[in-house]
Every structure is written in structure tokens, then in C-alpha cells.
PDB file of C-alpha atoms in Angstrom:
ATOM      1  CA  UNK A   1     -15.294 -65.310  27.823  1.00 91.00           C
ATOM      2  CA  UNK A   2     -14.514 -63.572  24.566  1.00 94.00           C
ATOM      3  CA  UNK A   3     -12.525 -64.855  21.619  1.00 95.00           C
ATOM      4  CA  UNK A   4      -8.952 -63.581  21.597  1.00 95.00           C
ATOM      5  CA  UNK A   5      -7.051 -62.146  18.645  1.00 95.00           C
ATOM      6  CA  UNK A   6      -5.362 -65.548  18.319  1.00 96.00           C
ATOM      7  CA  UNK A   7      -8.774 -67.199  17.827  1.00 96.00           C
ATOM      8  CA  UNK A   8      -9.996 -64.604  15.348  1.00 94.00           C
ATOM      9  CA  UNK A   9      -6.728 -64.862  13.407  1.00 94.00           C
ATOM     10  CA  UNK A  10      -7.176 -68.638  13.179  1.00 96.00           C
ATOM     11  CA  UNK A  11     -10.650 -68.254  11.702  1.00 96.00           C
ATOM     12  CA  UNK A  12      -9.577 -65.567   9.240  1.00 92.00           C
ATOM     13  CA  UNK A  13      -6.549 -67.604   8.136  1.00 94.00           C
ATOM     14  CA  UNK A  14      -8.696 -70.586   7.186  1.00 96.00           C
ATOM     15  CA  UNK A  15     -11.722 -68.757   5.885  1.00 93.00           C
ATOM     16  CA  UNK A  16      -9.823 -66.048   3.980  1.00 90.00           C
ATOM     17  CA  UNK A  17     -11.652 -63.064   2.537  1.00 95.00           C
ATOM     18  CA  UNK A  18     -13.967 -63.430  -0.458  1.00 96.00           C
ATOM     19  CA  UNK A  19     -15.654 -60.255  -1.671  1.00 97.00           C
ATOM     20  CA  UNK A  20     -18.056 -62.123  -3.960  1.00 97.00           C
ATOM     21  CA  UNK A  21     -20.384 -64.987  -2.961  1.00 97.00           C
ATOM     22  CA  UNK A  22     -19.107 -68.487  -3.710  1.00 96.00           C
ATOM     23  CA  UNK A  23     -20.133 -72.074  -3.020  1.00 93.00           C
ATOM     24  CA  UNK A  24     -18.037 -73.562  -0.205  1.00 90.00           C
ATOM     25  CA  UNK A  25     -16.951 -77.247  -0.213  1.00 86.00           C
ATOM     26  CA  UNK A  26     -20.020 -78.095   1.895  1.00 84.00           C
ATOM     27  CA  UNK A  27     -22.205 -76.691  -0.913  1.00 88.00           C
ATOM     28  CA  UNK A  28     -23.334 -73.539   0.908  1.00 91.00           C
ATOM     29  CA  UNK A  29     -23.430 -70.040  -0.545  1.00 95.00           C
ATOM     30  CA  UNK A  30     -20.789 -68.088   1.362  1.00 96.00           C
ATOM     31  CA  UNK A  31     -19.205 -64.612   1.391  1.00 97.00           C
ATOM     32  CA  UNK A  32     -16.652 -62.612   3.392  1.00 96.00           C
ATOM     33  CA  UNK A  33     -14.808 -64.679   5.999  1.00 95.00           C
ATOM     34  CA  UNK A  34     -16.885 -67.837   5.694  1.00 95.00           C
ATOM     35  CA  UNK A  35     -20.273 -66.235   6.328  1.00 96.00           C
ATOM     36  CA  UNK A  36     -22.987 -68.633   5.154  1.00 95.00           C
ATOM     37  CA  UNK A  37     -25.594 -66.570   3.362  1.00 96.00           C
ATOM     38  CA  UNK A  38     -28.971 -67.176   4.985  1.00 93.00           C
ATOM     39  CA  UNK A  39     -32.217 -67.478   3.019  1.00 93.00           C
ATOM     40  CA  UNK A  40     -33.278 -64.013   4.212  1.00 95.00           C
ATOM     41  CA  UNK A  41     -29.976 -62.601   2.861  1.00 94.00           C
ATOM     42  CA  UNK A  42     -30.236 -64.088  -0.655  1.00 90.00           C
ATOM     43  CA  UNK A  43     -29.359 -61.469  -3.235  1.00 92.00           C
ATOM     44  CA  UNK A  44     -28.089 -59.006  -0.644  1.00 93.00           C
ATOM     45  CA  UNK A  45     -24.407 -59.757  -1.304  1.00 95.00           C
ATOM     46  CA  UNK A  46     -24.577 -60.404  -5.056  1.00 94.00           C
ATOM     47  CA  UNK A  47     -22.578 -57.277  -5.865  1.00 95.00           C
ATOM     48  CA  UNK A  48     -19.952 -58.201  -3.281  1.00 95.00           C
ATOM     49  CA  UNK A  49     -18.825 -56.800   0.058  1.00 97.00           C
ATOM     50  CA  UNK A  50     -15.882 -54.878   1.446  1.00 97.00           C
ATOM     51  CA  UNK A  51     -13.431 -56.260   3.982  1.00 95.00           C
ATOM     52  CA  UNK A  52     -15.019 -54.006   6.607  1.00 96.00           C
ATOM     53  CA  UNK A  53     -18.435 -55.538   5.914  1.00 97.00           C
ATOM     54  CA  UNK A  54     -16.859 -58.994   6.074  1.00 96.00           C
ATOM     55  CA  UNK A  55     -15.325 -58.147   9.465  1.00 94.00           C
ATOM     56  CA  UNK A  56     -18.767 -57.136  10.757  1.00 96.00           C
ATOM     57  CA  UNK A  57     -20.287 -60.396   9.534  1.00 96.00           C
ATOM     58  CA  UNK A  58     -17.410 -62.300  11.120  1.00 96.00           C
ATOM     59  CA  UNK A  59     -18.042 -60.629  14.492  1.00 95.00           C
ATOM     60  CA  UNK A  60     -21.730 -61.556  14.287  1.00 96.00           C
ATOM     61  CA  UNK A  61     -20.944 -65.162  13.359  1.00 97.00           C
ATOM     62  CA  UNK A  62     -18.286 -65.440  16.083  1.00 97.00           C
ATOM     63  CA  UNK A  63     -20.821 -64.143  18.624  1.00 97.00           C
ATOM     64  CA  UNK A  64     -23.204 -66.948  17.606  1.00 97.00           C
ATOM     65  CA  UNK A  65     -20.446 -69.548  18.035  1.00 97.00           C
ATOM     66  CA  UNK A  66     -19.520 -68.027  21.411  1.00 97.00           C
ATOM     67  CA  UNK A  67     -23.140 -68.229  22.586  1.00 97.00           C
ATOM     68  CA  UNK A  68     -23.338 -71.867  21.562  1.00 97.00           C
ATOM     69  CA  UNK A  69     -20.196 -72.715  23.517  1.00 97.00           C
ATOM     70  CA  UNK A  70     -21.460 -70.892  26.577  1.00 96.00           C
ATOM     71  CA  UNK A  71     -24.710 -72.832  26.341  1.00 96.00           C
ATOM     72  CA  UNK A  72     -23.224 -76.243  25.562  1.00 97.00           C
ATOM     73  CA  UNK A  73     -19.950 -76.434  27.514  1.00 97.00           C
ATOM     74  CA  UNK A  74     -20.336 -76.961  31.256  1.00 95.00           C
ATOM     75  CA  UNK A  75     -16.725 -77.483  32.383  1.00 95.00           C
ATOM     76  CA  UNK A  76     -13.819 -75.086  32.895  1.00 94.00           C
ATOM     77  CA  UNK A  77     -11.890 -74.280  29.728  1.00 95.00           C
ATOM     78  CA  UNK A  78      -8.850 -72.159  29.022  1.00 94.00           C
ATOM     79  CA  UNK A  79      -8.745 -69.180  26.688  1.00 94.00           C
ATOM     80  CA  UNK A  80      -6.920 -71.320  24.131  1.00 96.00           C
ATOM     81  CA  UNK A  81      -9.566 -74.048  24.384  1.00 97.00           C
ATOM     82  CA  UNK A  82     -12.314 -71.464  24.032  1.00 97.00           C
ATOM     83  CA  UNK A  83     -10.638 -69.983  20.937  1.00 97.00           C
ATOM     84  CA  UNK A  84     -10.254 -73.431  19.357  1.00 98.00           C
ATOM     85  CA  UNK A  85     -13.897 -74.250  20.101  1.00 98.00           C
ATOM     86  CA  UNK A  86     -15.096 -70.963  18.601  1.00 98.00           C
ATOM     87  CA  UNK A  87     -13.145 -71.653  15.409  1.00 98.00           C
ATOM     88  CA  UNK A  88     -14.517 -75.196  15.279  1.00 98.00           C
ATOM     89  CA  UNK A  89     -18.110 -74.118  15.965  1.00 98.00           C
ATOM     90  CA  UNK A  90     -17.870 -71.226  13.506  1.00 97.00           C
ATOM     91  CA  UNK A  91     -16.931 -73.777  10.840  1.00 95.00           C
ATOM     92  CA  UNK A  92     -19.207 -76.738  11.616  1.00 95.00           C
ATOM     93  CA  UNK A  93     -22.120 -74.993  13.316  1.00 94.00           C
ATOM     94  CA  UNK A  94     -23.673 -75.055  16.769  1.00 96.00           C
ATOM     95  CA  UNK A  95     -25.870 -78.058  15.988  1.00 97.00           C
ATOM     96  CA  UNK A  96     -22.856 -80.143  15.019  1.00 97.00           C
ATOM     97  CA  UNK A  97     -21.061 -79.113  18.207  1.00 98.00           C
ATOM     98  CA  UNK A  98     -24.124 -80.026  20.264  1.00 98.00           C
ATOM     99  CA  UNK A  99     -24.333 -83.510  18.739  1.00 98.00           C
ATOM    100  CA  UNK A 100     -20.574 -84.109  18.748  1.00 98.00           C
ATOM    101  CA  UNK A 101     -18.571 -86.618  20.714  1.00 98.00           C
ATOM    102  CA  UNK A 102     -16.063 -83.775  21.121  1.00 98.00           C
ATOM    103  CA  UNK A 103     -18.575 -81.886  23.302  1.00 98.00           C
ATOM    104  CA  UNK A 104     -19.607 -85.023  25.184  1.00 98.00           C
ATOM    105  CA  UNK A 105     -16.015 -85.849  26.057  1.00 98.00           C
ATOM    106  CA  UNK A 106     -15.226 -82.265  26.973  1.00 97.00           C
ATOM    107  CA  UNK A 107     -18.218 -82.072  29.324  1.00 97.00           C
ATOM    108  CA  UNK A 108     -16.953 -85.215  31.046  1.00 97.00           C
ATOM    109  CA  UNK A 109     -13.638 -83.361  31.564  1.00 95.00           C
ATOM    110  CA  UNK A 110     -11.939 -85.744  29.158  1.00 96.00           C
ATOM    111  CA  UNK A 111      -9.862 -82.966  27.610  1.00 96.00           C
ATOM    112  CA  UNK A 112      -7.473 -85.329  25.798  1.00 96.00           C
ATOM    113  CA  UNK A 113     -10.399 -87.294  24.383  1.00 97.00           C
ATOM    114  CA  UNK A 114     -12.084 -84.079  23.243  1.00 98.00           C
ATOM    115  CA  UNK A 115      -8.865 -82.944  21.556  1.00 98.00           C
ATOM    116  CA  UNK A 116      -8.654 -86.248  19.679  1.00 98.00           C
ATOM    117  CA  UNK A 117     -12.105 -85.607  18.189  1.00 98.00           C
ATOM    118  CA  UNK A 118     -11.003 -82.548  16.175  1.00 98.00           C
ATOM    119  CA  UNK A 119      -9.333 -84.800  13.605  1.00 97.00           C
ATOM    120  CA  UNK A 120     -12.619 -86.520  12.784  1.00 97.00           C
ATOM    121  CA  UNK A 121     -14.162 -83.329  11.397  1.00 97.00           C
ATOM    122  CA  UNK A 122     -12.199 -83.124   8.142  1.00 97.00           C
ATOM    123  CA  UNK A 123     -14.900 -83.860   5.560  1.00 93.00           C
ATOM    124  CA  UNK A 124     -16.724 -81.374   3.368  1.00 87.00           C
ATOM    125  CA  UNK A 125     -19.159 -82.288   0.651  1.00 82.00           C
ATOM    126  CA  UNK A 126     -18.589 -85.966   1.444  1.00 87.00           C
ATOM    127  CA  UNK A 127     -14.816 -85.964   0.930  1.00 91.00           C
ATOM    128  CA  UNK A 128     -11.737 -85.421   3.056  1.00 94.00           C
ATOM    129  CA  UNK A 129     -10.371 -81.908   2.526  1.00 94.00           C
ATOM    130  CA  UNK A 130      -6.706 -81.023   3.032  1.00 96.00           C
ATOM    131  CA  UNK A 131      -7.664 -77.542   4.283  1.00 94.00           C
ATOM    132  CA  UNK A 132      -9.899 -79.027   6.979  1.00 96.00           C
ATOM    133  CA  UNK A 133      -7.172 -81.485   7.984  1.00 98.00           C
ATOM    134  CA  UNK A 134      -4.812 -78.526   8.542  1.00 98.00           C
ATOM    135  CA  UNK A 135      -7.479 -76.438  10.287  1.00 98.00           C
ATOM    136  CA  UNK A 136      -8.443 -79.217  12.701  1.00 98.00           C
ATOM    137  CA  UNK A 137      -4.764 -79.885  13.464  1.00 98.00           C
ATOM    138  CA  UNK A 138      -4.303 -76.189  14.288  1.00 98.00           C
ATOM    139  CA  UNK A 139      -7.490 -76.102  16.379  1.00 98.00           C
ATOM    140  CA  UNK A 140      -6.370 -79.210  18.264  1.00 98.00           C
ATOM    141  CA  UNK A 141      -2.892 -77.758  18.856  1.00 98.00           C
ATOM    142  CA  UNK A 142      -4.435 -74.533  20.170  1.00 97.00           C
ATOM    143  CA  UNK A 143      -6.883 -76.510  22.334  1.00 97.00           C
ATOM    144  CA  UNK A 144      -3.979 -78.414  23.919  1.00 96.00           C
ATOM    145  CA  UNK A 145      -1.609 -75.436  24.216  1.00 95.00           C
ATOM    146  CA  UNK A 146      -2.519 -74.506  27.812  1.00 87.00           C
ATOM    147  CA  UNK A 147      -2.416 -77.055  30.630  1.00 78.00           C
ATOM    148  CA  UNK A 148      -5.941 -77.632  31.927  1.00 70.00           C
ATOM    149  CA  UNK A 149      -4.774 -77.350  35.539  1.00 70.00           C
ATOM    150  CA  UNK A 150      -3.979 -73.694  34.830  1.00 63.00           C
ATOM    151  CA  UNK A 151      -7.300 -73.256  33.057  1.00 61.00           C
ATOM    152  CA  UNK A 152      -9.192 -74.617  36.043  1.00 60.00           C
ATOM    153  CA  UNK A 153      -7.424 -72.141  38.306  1.00 55.00           C
ATOM    154  CA  UNK A 154      -7.753 -69.142  36.006  1.00 49.00           C
ATOM    155  CA  UNK A 155     -11.093 -69.664  34.288  1.00 49.00           C
ATOM    156  CA  UNK A 156     -13.230 -71.459  36.847  1.00 43.00           C
ATOM    157  CA  UNK A 157     -15.243 -68.289  37.440  1.00 45.00           C
ATOM    158  CA  UNK A 158     -17.228 -68.852  34.267  1.00 51.00           C
ATOM    159  CA  UNK A 159     -20.659 -67.289  34.476  1.00 50.00           C
ATOM    160  CA  UNK A 160     -22.394 -70.242  32.866  1.00 49.00           C
ATOM    161  CA  UNK A 161     -20.905 -72.659  35.410  1.00 52.00           C
ATOM    162  CA  UNK A 162     -22.205 -70.711  38.381  1.00 49.00           C
ATOM    163  CA  UNK A 163     -18.927 -71.288  40.197  1.00 43.00           C
ATOM    164  CA  UNK A 164     -16.442 -68.903  41.698  1.00 38.00           C
ATOM    165  CA  UNK A 165     -12.710 -69.371  42.162  1.00 33.00           C
TER     166      UNK A 165
END
């Protein structure tokens, strides 16, 4: 599965473009569309980046989130659920997804329970952030926007499940 334009738009809307590095609410040095600057990249973006460079970084970061979902989710999901999970994982990281009750509930096919977990991930730097409250509400709404019965019919041929429709 690949992220759709709807998923990418969601990420870009909440991350917004920053040409110069800044410290995000979680205290991490960030640039572009929410790209966390890694230790090996320190100093590389000091003079800023273009939107095209930010788009490239976004694609790389989205690919990492996609890989994590493919590795960690073992039940059928819809395109909308996948997009919501990519946005979530892009923001909180693969390790947080792996440890999350959201993932545990999802892998038990408790889709409603998984959706309810989005609202718990609204803290940054130890405080509740209005932007994260809105983002998680949008991710949850996207996650719940397609009936799972349809998703099971349409997306059951997921390569990482080893099942065919």
C-alpha cells in the first residue's frame, strides 16, 4: 500500500513548510515538512532548504512510516486507515507506534478501540497541544471514514499478511 494524496495532504497541512531549522514542541531540531534533523545531518540544513528539498525529505520520511506500518500491522486496513496511520507514525515515530495501545487494539481487529487511541497522543514537550488535538481528531476521522467491511474486501490482499482475496 502507498500513501494517497489525501494522506500526504494531511501531513503537509499539520507540519507546514519551514525553510529554516527550528525546534519543534517536542524539542527536536526540525526542517521542511516536519523532518527531524538526524545527528548525521547536523549543520547540513543551517542555510535552509527549498520546498522541493522539503518534498524529497517528506517522501523519505513517509516511506519510513509506511515500512513501519507494513511491519507492525497484521490485519486488513483500508486506504483511509493506512493514510491516518502514516500521518500518525510520521509524527510520533515507529517506536511509539510499536509500543502503542493503538497498534495492539488494531492488531486485535478492534478498529473502534484503535480509533479511540488517537486522542491520547496530544502531548508535546510534556503539555497538551491544540495543534495535536486537531491533528489527532483529523487522523481519527480519516481512520473511521471507510467501513472496515469494505476494507476487508478490498485490501485483504496485503503482501505482509500473506493472504489473497
